[in-house]
Tab-separated table of C-alpha atoms in Angstrom:
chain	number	residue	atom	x	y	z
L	800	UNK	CA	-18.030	19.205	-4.947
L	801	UNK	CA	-18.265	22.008	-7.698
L	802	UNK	CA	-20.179	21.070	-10.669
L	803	UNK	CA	-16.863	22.311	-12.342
L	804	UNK	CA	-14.697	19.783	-10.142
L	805	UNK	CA	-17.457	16.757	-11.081
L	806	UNK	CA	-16.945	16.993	-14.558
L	807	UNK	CA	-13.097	17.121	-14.155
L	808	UNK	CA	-13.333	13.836	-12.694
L	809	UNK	CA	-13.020	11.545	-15.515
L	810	UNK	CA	-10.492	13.526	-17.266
L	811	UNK	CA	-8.604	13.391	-13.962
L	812	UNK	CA	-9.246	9.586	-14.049
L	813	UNK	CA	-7.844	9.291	-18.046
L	814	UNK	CA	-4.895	11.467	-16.778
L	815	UNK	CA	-3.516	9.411	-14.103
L	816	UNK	CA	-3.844	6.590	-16.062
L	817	UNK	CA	-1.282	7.889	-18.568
L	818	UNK	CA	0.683	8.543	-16.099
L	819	UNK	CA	4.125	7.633	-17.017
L	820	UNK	CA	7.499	5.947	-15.180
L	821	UNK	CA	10.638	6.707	-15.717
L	822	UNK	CA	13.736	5.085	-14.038
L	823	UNK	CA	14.199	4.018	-10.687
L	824	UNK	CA	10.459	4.163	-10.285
L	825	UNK	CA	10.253	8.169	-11.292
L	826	UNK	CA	8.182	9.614	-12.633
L	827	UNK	CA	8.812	10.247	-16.717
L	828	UNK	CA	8.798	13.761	-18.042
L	829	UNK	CA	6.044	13.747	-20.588
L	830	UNK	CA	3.345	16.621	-20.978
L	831	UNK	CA	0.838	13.873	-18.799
L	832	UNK	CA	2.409	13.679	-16.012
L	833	UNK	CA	2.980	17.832	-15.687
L	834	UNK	CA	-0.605	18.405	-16.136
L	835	UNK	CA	-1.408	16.296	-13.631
L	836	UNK	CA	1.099	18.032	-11.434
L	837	UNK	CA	-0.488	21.126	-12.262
L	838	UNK	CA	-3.625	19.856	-11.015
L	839	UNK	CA	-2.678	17.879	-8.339
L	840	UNK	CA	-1.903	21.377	-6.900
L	841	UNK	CA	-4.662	23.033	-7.599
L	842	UNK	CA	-6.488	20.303	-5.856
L	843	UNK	CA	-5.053	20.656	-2.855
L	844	UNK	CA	-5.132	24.543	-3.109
L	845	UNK	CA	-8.820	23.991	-3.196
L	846	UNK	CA	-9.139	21.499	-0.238
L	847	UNK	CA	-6.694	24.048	2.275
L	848	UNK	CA	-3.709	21.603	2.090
L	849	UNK	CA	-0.220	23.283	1.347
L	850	UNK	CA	0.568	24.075	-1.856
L	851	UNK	CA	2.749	27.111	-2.594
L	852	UNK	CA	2.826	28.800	-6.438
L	853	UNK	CA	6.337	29.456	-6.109
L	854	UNK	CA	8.552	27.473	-8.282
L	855	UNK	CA	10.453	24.480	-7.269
L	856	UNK	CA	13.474	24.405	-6.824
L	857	UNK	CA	16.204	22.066	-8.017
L	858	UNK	CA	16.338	19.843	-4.715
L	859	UNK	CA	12.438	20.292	-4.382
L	860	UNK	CA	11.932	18.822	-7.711
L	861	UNK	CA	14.078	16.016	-7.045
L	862	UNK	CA	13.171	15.277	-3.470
L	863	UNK	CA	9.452	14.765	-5.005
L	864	UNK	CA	10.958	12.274	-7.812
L	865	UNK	CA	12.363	10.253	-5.005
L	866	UNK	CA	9.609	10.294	-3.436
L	867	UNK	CA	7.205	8.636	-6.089
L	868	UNK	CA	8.483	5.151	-5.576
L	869	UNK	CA	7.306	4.941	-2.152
L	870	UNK	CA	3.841	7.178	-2.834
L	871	UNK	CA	2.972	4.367	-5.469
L	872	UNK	CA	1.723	0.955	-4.755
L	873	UNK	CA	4.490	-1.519	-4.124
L	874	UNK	CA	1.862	-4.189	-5.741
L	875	UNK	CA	0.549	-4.782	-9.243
L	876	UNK	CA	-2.992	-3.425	-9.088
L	877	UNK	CA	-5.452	-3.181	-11.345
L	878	UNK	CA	-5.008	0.085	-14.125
L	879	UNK	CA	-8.204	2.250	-12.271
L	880	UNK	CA	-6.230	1.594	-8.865
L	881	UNK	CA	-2.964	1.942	-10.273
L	882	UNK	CA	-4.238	5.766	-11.507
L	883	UNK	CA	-6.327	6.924	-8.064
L	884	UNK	CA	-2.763	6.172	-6.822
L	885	UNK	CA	-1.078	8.282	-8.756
L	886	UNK	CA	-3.262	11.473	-8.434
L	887	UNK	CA	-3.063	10.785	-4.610
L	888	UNK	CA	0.667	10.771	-4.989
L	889	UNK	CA	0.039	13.850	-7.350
L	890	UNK	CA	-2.467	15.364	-4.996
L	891	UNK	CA	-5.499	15.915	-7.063
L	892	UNK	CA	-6.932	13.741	-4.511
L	893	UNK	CA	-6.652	13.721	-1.034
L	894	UNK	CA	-3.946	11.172	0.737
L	895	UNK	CA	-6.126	10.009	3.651
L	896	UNK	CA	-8.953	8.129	1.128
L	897	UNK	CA	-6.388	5.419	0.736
L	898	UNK	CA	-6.871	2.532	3.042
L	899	UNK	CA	-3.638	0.921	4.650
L	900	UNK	CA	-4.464	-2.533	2.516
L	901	UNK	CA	-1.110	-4.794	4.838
L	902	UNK	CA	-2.396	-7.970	2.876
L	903	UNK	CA	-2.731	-6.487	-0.621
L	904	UNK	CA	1.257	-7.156	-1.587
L	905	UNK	CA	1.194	-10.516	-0.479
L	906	UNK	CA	-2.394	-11.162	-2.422
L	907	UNK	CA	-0.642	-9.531	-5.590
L	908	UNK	CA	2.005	-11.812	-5.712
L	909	UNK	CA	0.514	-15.075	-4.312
L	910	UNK	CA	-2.055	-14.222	-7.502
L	911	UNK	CA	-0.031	-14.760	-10.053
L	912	UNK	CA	1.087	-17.582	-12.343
L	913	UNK	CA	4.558	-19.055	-10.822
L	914	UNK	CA	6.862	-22.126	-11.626
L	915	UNK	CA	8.759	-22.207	-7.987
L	916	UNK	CA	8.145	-20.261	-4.659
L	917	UNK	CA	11.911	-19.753	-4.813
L	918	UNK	CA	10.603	-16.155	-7.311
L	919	UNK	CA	8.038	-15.119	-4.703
L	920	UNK	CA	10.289	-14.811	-1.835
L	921	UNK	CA	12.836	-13.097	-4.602
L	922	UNK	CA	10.359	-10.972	-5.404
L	923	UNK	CA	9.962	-9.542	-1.899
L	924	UNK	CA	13.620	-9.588	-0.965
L	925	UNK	CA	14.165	-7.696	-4.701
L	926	UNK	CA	11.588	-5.300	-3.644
L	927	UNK	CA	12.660	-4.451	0.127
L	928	UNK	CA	16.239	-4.110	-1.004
L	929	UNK	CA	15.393	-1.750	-3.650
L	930	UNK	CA	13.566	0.103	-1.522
L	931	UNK	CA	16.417	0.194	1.447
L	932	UNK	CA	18.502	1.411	-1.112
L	933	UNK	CA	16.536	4.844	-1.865
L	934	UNK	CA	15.958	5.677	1.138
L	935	UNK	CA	19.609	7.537	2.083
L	936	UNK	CA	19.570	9.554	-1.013
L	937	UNK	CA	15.743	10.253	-0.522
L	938	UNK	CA	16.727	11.507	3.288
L	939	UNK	CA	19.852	13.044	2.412
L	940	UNK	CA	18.037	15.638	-0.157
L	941	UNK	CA	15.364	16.411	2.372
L	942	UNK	CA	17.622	17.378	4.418
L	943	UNK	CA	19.098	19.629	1.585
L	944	UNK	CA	15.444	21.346	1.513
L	945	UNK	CA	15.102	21.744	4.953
L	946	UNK	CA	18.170	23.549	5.199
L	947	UNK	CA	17.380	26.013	2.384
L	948	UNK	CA	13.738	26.412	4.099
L	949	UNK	CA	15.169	27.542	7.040
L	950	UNK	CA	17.587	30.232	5.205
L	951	UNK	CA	13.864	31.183	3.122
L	952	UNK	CA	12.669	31.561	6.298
L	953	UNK	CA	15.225	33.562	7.794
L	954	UNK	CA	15.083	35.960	5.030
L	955	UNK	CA	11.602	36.645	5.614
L	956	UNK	CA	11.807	39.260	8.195
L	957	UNK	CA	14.594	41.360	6.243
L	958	UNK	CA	13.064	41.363	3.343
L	959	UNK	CA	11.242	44.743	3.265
L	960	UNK	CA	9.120	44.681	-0.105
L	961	UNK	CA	7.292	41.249	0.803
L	962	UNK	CA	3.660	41.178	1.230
L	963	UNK	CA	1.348	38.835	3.177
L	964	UNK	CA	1.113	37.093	-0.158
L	965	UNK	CA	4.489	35.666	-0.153
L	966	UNK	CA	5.293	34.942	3.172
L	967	UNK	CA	1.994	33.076	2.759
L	968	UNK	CA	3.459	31.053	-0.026
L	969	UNK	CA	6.963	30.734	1.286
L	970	UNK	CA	5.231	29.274	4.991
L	971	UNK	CA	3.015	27.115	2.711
L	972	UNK	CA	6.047	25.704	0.544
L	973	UNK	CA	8.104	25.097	3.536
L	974	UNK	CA	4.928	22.812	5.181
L	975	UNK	CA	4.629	21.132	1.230
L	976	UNK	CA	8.027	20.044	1.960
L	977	UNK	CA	7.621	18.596	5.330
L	978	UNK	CA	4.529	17.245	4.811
L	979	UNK	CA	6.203	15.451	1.970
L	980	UNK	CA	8.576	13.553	3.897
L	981	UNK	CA	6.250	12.716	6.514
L	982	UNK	CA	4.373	10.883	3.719
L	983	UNK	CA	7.297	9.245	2.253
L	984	UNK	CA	8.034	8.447	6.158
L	985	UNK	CA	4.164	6.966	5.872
L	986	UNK	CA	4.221	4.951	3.149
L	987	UNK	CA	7.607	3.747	4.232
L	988	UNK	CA	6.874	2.160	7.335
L	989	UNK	CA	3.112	0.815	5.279
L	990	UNK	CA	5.297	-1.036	2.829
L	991	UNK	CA	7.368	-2.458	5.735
L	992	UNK	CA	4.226	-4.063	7.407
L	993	UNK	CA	3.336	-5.111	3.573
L	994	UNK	CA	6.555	-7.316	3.180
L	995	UNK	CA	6.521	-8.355	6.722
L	996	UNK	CA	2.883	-9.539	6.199
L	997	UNK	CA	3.467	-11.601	2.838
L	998	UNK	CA	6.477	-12.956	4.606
L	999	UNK	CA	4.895	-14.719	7.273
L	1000	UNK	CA	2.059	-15.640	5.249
L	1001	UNK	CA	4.581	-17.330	2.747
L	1002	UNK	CA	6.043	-18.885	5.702
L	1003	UNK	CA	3.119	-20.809	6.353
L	1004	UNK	CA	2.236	-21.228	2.445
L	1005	UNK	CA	5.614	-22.230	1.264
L	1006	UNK	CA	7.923	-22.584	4.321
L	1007	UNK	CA	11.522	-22.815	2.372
L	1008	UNK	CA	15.336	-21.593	2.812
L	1009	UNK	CA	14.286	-18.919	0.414
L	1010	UNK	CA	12.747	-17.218	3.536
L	1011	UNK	CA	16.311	-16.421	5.484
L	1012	UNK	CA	17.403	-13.610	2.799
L	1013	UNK	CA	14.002	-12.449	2.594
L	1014	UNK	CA	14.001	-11.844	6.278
L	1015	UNK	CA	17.498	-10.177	5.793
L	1016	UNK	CA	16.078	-7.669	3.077
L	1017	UNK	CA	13.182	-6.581	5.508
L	1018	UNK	CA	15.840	-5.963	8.036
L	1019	UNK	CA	17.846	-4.059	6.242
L	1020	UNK	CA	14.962	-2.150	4.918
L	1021	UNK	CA	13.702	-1.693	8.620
L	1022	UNK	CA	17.608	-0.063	9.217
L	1023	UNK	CA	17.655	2.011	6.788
L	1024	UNK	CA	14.250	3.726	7.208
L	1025	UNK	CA	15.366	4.924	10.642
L	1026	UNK	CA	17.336	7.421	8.640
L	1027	UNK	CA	14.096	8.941	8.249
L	1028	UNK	CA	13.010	9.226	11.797
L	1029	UNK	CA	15.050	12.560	12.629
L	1030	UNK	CA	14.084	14.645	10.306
L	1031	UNK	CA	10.303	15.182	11.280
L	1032	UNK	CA	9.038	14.990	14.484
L	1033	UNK	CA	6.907	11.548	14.821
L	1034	UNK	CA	3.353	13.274	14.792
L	1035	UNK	CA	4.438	15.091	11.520
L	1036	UNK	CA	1.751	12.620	9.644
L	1037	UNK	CA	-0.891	13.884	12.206
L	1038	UNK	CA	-0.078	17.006	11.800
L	1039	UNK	CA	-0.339	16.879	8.022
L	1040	UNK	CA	-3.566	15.624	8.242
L	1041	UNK	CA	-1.910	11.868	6.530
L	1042	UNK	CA	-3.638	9.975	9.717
L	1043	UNK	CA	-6.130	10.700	12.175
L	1044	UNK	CA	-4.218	12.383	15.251
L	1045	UNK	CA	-3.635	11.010	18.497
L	1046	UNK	CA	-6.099	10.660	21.682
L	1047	UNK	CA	-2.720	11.399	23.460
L	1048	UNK	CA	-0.667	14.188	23.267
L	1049	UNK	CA	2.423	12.046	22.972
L	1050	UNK	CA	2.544	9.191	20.387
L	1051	UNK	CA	3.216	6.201	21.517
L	1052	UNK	CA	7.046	4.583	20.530
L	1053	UNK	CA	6.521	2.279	17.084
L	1054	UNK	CA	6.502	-1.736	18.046
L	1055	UNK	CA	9.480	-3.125	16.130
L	1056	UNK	CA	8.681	-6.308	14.656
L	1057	UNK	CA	10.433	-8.891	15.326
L	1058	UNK	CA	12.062	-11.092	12.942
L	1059	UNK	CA	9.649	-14.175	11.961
L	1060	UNK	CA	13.024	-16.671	9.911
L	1061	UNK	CA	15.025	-18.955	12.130
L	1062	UNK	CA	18.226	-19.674	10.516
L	1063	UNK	CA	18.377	-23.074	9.169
């Protein structure tokens, strides 16, 4: 790391955690959160991830709004871990240092103070349901983008007084954008695997009716984050350098989980 980069780091560290939140898990428009924006794509710049100069456009801006909610913990963590999160989600550091912590949710709520189980398991159906609810407006935007990549890209060869430079940027905007979705995608499936994980653990913990609509809110999260398969194709995370690829060439189909609540 540059000497230049080193001593950025706690400034970066006092940055994210300013960070602000608007509604419906945004993030807030305050002067903190754009200069961490700013950096964030500098950052990647620097490590060779794509991050075009050109400006965003109106559906760019808010398909990466939408996207905070599911690039940010779904736990209550500590204020440090609460900030390297958000200048992972604002790229100032890289995506793959994050760990895929399944149990952390479930330790996060099982922590704290509580008069009745009955507000764990609301918790977690509260939390999957808000989730499922994003999601369609989250996919139908990126699909929005894609389309207007693929007229930007279209335009490239009859447009005569474009240099390298800018079909550099617009090919590196258009792979910001998938890339995007394919972590939303990521994180989607993560937080999935986090409720699923607290639910059976509450199951043993604090077996109650409470778990049936809990169940139902996984579900339905589960349903509507297939809305999200089609648009990338499923080694899109590999390819943005999210996961470690494949041994294969050909992923393997995702295990559906199946449902761990009888009905009583």
């Amino acid at each position: 790391m540059a000497p230049g980069a080193r001593a950025l780091g706690p400034l970066l560290l006092l940055l994210g955690a300013c960070a602000q939140e608007g509604d419906f898990g945004r993030p807030a428009p305050s002067a903190w959160n754009s200069l961490i924006e700013t950096t964030g794509a500098l950052a990647a710049r620097e490590r060779g991830a794509p991050a075009s100069v050109f400006p965003l456009t109106d559906d760019e801006t808010i398909l990466r709004d939408r996207a905070w909610r599911f690039l940010m913990p779904a736990d209550t963590r500590a204020a440090f871990e609460d900030a390297l999160a958000n200048l992972t989600r604002a790229r100032v550091l890289p995506p793959r240092w994050r760990s895929d912590d399944i149990p952390a949710y479930h330790n996060d709520l099982i922590s704290e103070a509580f008069r009745s189980p009955y507000s764990r398991y609301r918790r977690l159906s509260d939390d999957a349901v808000a989730d499922g609810r994003l999601i369609p407006p989250f996919a139908a935007i990126a699909e929005r983008v894609f389309a207007a990549d693929g007229v930007r890209l279209r335009a490239l060869p009859f447009s005569k007084s474009l240099d390298d430079g800018d079909v550099k940027q617009a090919a590196m905007r258009v792979a910001e954008n998938r890339c995007l979705v394919a972590w939303t995608r990521l994180e989607t499936a993560l937080r999935i695997a986090r409720y699923r994980y607290a639910l059976e653990h509450f199951l043993i913990e604090m077996p109650g009716r409470e778990a049936a609509p809990a169940e139902q809110a996984i579900t339905f999260l589960e349903g509507r984050r297939a809305l999200l398969d089609p648009l990338l194709p499923p080694d899109a995370a590999a390819r943005c350098g999210l996961i470690e690829p494949p041994a294969q060439a050909v992923l393997a189909a995702p295990v559906v989980a199946q449902p761990v609540v009888a009905k009583y």
